Short mmCIF file of C-alpha atoms in Angstrom, two decimals:
data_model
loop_
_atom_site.label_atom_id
_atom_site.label_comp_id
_atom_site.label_asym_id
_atom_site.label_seq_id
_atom_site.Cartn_x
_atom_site.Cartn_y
_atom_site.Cartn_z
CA UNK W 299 38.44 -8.84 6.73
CA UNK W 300 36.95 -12.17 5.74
CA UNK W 301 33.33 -11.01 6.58
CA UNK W 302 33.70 -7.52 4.91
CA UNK W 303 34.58 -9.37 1.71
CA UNK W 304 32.04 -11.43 1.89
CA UNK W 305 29.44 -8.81 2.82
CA UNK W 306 30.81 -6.79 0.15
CA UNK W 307 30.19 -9.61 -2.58
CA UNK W 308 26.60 -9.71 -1.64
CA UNK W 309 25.35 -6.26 -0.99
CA UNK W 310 25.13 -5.94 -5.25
CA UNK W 311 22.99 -8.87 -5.25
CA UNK W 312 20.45 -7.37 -2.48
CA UNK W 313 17.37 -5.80 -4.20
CA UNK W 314 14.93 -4.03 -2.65
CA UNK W 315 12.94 -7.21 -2.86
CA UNK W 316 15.39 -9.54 -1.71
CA UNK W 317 15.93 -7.54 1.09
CA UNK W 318 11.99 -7.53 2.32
CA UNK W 319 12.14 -11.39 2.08
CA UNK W 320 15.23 -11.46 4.33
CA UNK W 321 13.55 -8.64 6.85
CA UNK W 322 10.10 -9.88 6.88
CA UNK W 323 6.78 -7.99 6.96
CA UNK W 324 7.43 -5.65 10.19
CA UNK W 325 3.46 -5.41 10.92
CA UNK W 326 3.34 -7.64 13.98
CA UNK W 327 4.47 -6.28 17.34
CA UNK W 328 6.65 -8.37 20.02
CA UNK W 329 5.39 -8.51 23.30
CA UNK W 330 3.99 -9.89 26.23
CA UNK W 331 0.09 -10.04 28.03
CA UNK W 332 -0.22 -12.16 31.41
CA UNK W 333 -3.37 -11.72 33.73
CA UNK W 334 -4.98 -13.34 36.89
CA UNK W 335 -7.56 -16.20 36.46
CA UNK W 336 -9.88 -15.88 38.94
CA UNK W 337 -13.63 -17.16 39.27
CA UNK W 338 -16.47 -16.57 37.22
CA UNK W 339 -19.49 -15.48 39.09
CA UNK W 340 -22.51 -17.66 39.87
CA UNK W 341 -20.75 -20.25 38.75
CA UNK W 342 -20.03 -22.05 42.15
CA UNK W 343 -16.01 -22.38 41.47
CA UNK W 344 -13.38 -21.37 44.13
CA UNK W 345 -10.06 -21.70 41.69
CA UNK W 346 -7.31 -19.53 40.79
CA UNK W 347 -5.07 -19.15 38.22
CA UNK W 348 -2.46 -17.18 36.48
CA UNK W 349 -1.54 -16.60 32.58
CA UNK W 350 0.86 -16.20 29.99
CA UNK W 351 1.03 -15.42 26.29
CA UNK W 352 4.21 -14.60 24.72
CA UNK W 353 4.06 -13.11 21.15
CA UNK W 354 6.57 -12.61 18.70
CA UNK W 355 4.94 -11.79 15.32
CA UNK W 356 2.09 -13.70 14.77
CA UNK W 357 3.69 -16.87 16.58
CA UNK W 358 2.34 -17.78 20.71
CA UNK W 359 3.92 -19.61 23.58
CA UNK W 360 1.11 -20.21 26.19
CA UNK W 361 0.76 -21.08 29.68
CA UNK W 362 -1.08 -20.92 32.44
CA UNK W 363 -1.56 -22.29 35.91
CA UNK W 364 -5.02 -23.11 37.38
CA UNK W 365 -6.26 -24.60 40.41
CA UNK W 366 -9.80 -25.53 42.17
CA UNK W 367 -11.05 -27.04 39.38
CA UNK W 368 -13.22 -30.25 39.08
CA UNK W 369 -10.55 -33.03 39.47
CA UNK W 370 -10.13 -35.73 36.91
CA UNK W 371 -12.06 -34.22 34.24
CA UNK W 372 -11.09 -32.91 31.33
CA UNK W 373 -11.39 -28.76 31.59
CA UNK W 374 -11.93 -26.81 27.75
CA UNK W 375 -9.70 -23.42 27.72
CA UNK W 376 -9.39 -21.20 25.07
CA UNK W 377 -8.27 -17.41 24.10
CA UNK W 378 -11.25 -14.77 23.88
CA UNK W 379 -11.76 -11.62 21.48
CA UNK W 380 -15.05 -9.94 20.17
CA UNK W 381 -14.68 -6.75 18.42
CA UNK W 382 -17.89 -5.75 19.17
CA UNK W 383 -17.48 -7.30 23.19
CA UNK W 384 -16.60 -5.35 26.20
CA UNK W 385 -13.45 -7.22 26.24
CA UNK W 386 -13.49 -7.97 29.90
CA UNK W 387 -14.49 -11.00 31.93
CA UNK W 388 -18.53 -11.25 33.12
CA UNK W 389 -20.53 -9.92 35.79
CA UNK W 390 -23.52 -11.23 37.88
CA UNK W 391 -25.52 -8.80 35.09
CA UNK W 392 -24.29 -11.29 32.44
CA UNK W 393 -26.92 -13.80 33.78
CA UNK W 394 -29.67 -13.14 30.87
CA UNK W 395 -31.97 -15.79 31.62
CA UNK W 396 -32.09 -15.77 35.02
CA UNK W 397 -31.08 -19.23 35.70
CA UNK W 398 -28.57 -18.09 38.59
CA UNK W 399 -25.75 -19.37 36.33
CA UNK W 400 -23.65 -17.72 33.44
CA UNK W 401 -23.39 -19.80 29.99
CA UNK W 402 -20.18 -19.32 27.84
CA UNK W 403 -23.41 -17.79 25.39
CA UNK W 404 -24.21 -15.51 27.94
CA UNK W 405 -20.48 -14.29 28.38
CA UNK W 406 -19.55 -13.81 25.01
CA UNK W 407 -21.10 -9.98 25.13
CA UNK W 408 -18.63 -9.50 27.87
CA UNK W 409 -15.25 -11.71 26.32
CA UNK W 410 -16.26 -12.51 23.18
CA UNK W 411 -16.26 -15.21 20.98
CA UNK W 412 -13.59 -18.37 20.86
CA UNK W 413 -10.45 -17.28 18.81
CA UNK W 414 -8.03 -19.81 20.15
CA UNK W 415 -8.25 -23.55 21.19
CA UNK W 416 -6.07 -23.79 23.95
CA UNK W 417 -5.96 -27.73 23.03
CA UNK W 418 -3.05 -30.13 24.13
CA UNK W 419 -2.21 -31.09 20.45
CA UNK W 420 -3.08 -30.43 16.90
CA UNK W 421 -5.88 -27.87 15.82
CA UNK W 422 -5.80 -24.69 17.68
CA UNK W 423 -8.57 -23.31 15.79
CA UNK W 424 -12.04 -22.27 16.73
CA UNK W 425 -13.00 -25.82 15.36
CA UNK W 426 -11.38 -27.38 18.28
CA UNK W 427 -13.47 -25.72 20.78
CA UNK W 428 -15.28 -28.65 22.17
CA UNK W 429 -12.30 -30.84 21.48
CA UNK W 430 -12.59 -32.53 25.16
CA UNK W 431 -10.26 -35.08 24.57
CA UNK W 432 -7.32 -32.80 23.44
CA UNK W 433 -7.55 -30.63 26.47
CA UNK W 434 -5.85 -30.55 30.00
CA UNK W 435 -7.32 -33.08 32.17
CA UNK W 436 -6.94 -31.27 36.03
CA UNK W 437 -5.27 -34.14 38.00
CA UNK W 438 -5.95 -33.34 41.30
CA UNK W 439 -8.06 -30.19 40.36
CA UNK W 440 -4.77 -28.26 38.93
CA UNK W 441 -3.85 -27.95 35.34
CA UNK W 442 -0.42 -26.52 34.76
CA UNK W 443 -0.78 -25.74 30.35
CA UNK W 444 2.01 -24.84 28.15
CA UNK W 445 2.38 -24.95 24.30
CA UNK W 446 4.49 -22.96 22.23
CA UNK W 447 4.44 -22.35 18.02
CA UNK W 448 0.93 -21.80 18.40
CA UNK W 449 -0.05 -19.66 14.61
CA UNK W 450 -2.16 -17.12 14.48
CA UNK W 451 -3.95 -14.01 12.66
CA UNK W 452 -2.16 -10.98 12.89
CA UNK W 453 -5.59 -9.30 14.11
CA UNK W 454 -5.29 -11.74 17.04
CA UNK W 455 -1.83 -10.72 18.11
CA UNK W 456 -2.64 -7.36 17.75
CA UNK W 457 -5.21 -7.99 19.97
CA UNK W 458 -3.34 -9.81 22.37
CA UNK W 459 -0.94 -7.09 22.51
CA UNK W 460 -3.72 -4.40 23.20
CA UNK W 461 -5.22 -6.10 26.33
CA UNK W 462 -7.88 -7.13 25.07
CA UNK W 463 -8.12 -10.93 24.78
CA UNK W 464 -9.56 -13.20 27.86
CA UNK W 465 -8.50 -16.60 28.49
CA UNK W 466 -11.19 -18.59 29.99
CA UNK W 467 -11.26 -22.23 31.62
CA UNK W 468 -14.42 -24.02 31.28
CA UNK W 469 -16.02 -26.45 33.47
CA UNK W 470 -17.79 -26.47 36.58
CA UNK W 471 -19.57 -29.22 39.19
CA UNK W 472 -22.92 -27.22 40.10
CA UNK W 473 -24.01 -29.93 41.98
CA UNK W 474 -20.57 -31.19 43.77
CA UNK W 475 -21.07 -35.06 42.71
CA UNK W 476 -17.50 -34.91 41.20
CA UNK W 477 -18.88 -35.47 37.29
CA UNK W 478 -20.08 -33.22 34.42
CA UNK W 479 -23.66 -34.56 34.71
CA UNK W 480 -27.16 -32.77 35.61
CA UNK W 481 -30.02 -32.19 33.68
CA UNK W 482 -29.54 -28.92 32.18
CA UNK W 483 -27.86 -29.21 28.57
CA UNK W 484 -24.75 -26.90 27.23
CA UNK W 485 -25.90 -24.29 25.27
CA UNK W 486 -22.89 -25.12 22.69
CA UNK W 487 -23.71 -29.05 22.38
CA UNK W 488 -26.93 -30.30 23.42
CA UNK W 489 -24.98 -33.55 23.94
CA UNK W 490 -23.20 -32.28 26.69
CA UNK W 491 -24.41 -31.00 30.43
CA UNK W 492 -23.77 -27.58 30.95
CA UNK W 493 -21.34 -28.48 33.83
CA UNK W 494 -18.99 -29.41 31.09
CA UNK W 495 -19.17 -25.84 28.89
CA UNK W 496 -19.82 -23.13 31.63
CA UNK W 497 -16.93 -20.77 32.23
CA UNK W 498 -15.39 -21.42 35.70
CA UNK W 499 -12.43 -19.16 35.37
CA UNK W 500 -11.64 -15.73 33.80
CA UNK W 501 -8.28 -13.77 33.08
CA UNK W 502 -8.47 -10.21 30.69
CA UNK W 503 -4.56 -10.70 29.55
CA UNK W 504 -2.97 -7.16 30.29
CA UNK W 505 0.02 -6.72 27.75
CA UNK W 506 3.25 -4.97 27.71
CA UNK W 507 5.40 -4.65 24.07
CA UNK W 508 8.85 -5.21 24.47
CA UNK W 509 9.89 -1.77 23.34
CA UNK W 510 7.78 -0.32 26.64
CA UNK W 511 9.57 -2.79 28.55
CA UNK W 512 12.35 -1.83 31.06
CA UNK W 513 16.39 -2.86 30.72
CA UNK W 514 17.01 -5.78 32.39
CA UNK W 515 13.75 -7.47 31.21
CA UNK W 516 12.75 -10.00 29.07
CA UNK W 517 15.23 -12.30 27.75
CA UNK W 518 14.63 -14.28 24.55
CA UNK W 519 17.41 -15.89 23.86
CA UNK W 520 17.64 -15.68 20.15
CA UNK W 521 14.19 -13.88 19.66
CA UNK W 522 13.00 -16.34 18.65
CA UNK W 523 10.36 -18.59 20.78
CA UNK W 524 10.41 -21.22 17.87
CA UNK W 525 11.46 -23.98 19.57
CA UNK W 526 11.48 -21.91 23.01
CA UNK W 527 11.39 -25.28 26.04
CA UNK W 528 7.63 -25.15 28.03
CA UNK W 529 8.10 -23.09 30.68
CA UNK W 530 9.52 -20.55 29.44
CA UNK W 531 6.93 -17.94 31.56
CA UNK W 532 7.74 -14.29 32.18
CA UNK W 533 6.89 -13.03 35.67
CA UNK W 534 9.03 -11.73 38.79
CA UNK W 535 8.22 -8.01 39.20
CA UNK W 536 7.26 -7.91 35.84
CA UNK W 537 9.34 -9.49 33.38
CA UNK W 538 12.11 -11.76 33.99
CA UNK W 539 11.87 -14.94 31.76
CA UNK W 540 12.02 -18.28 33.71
CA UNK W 541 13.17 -21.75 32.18
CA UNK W 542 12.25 -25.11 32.98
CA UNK W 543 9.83 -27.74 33.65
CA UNK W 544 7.03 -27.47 36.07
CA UNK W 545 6.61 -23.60 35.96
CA UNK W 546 3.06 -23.84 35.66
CA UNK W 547 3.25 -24.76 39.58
CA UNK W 548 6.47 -21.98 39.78
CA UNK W 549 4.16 -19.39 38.75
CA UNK W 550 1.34 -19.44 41.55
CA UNK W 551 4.21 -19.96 43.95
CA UNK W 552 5.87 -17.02 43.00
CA UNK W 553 2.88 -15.47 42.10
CA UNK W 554 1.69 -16.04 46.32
CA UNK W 555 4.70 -15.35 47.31
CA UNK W 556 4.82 -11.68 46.39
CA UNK W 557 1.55 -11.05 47.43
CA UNK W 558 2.60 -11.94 50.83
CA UNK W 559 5.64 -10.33 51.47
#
């Protein structure tokens, strides 16, 4: 009876108004897109990986798992979108200049251009894309990457949520001596070898909206993935929602482990 009063006193006090700022704009879709990282070509890199990107409005949790990178060095990531790219990961045909090598230049007509910084701390911007000392370092040639809270545009949700965003992992070792070195300079920052900007791995994130998914799936708690613990990574089948430390790891073994049985 207590909360019927009390909802009672306060419906005369909702306007219209009121009650959009309670409700929210409705625009932005909740969902899901996760994909396989797997190598770019010409690019001399035998890694793996698998991805995550939970969205709820225009707010992402992030992860992903990657391994058979160059150890010890620091390895740029970041989310991929061009409205005017193919929106899928390159080819051997994305080799322009010959070179036997693909550029992040010459993949951007097949992923498009840097939307998201998939940096360890502050800016997630564009602005951040050469950021090397705010990215994953791969200890042991495995990066396990998780950040929640990330904002973003609503065109880049939408995006995400249409399958059509890539997440690449940059940096290769052309010459297997362990470093970012060589002669040839990134075509990003002159300053840097091209060993240190080249794409090594590729994922096209396929999504799935919650309203498409099936009962039983996703669980979100409160909806909300404000404050959501890293780790929290949907896979299993589909879409169960694991919790936890570590999942980065979880993921490929789960990941391997369905393949195989």
């Amino acid at each position: 009876m207590k909360a019927r009063t009390r909802a009672a006193l306060a419906a005369p006090a909702l306007s219209l108004a009121g009650l959009l700022a309670v409700t929210g704009p409705a625009a932005a879709a909740d969902g899901t897109a996760s994909g396989d990282l797997t190598p770019v070509p010409l690019n001399g890199v035998d890694g793996s990986g698998d991805a995550m990107v939970w969205v709820e409005g225009t707010t992402l949790t992030v992860e992903f798992a990657a391994s058979g990178l160059l150890a010890g060095s620091p390895h740029a990531a970041h989310l991929h979108f061009g409205p005017d790219a193919a929106n899928q990961c390159p080819t051997e045909a994305d080799d322009a200049d010959g070179s036997g090598t693909i550029t992040t230049s010459e993949g951007v007509p097949s992923y498009g251009s840097v939307q998201l910084s998939l940096t360890t701390s502050g800016d997630t911007s564009g602005d951040s894309a050469l950021a090397v000392d705010r990215f994953d370092t791969a200890e042991g040639g495995s990066i396990d990457y998780q950040r929640g809270e990330i904002e973003v545009s609503e065109d880049l949700a939408d995006n995400i949520l249409a399958g059509d965003v890539a997440l690449v992992v940059h940096g290769v070792d052309y010459d297997g001596s362990g470093a970012y070195d060589g002669d040839t300079e990134s075509d990003l920052d002159p300053s840097l070898p091209a060993e240190a900007t080249d794409p090594a791995l590729c994922g096209i994130l396929d999504a799935a909206q919650m309203d498409e998914m099936p009962a039983g799936g996703v669980q979100t708690g409160t909806g909300s993935t404000a404050g959501a613990e890293p780790g929290a990574l949907i896979t299993a089948g589909g879409v169960a929602l694991l919790a936890g430390a570590g999942v980065g790891a979880g993921l490929l073994a789960r990941r391997r482990g369905t393949q195989e049985s």
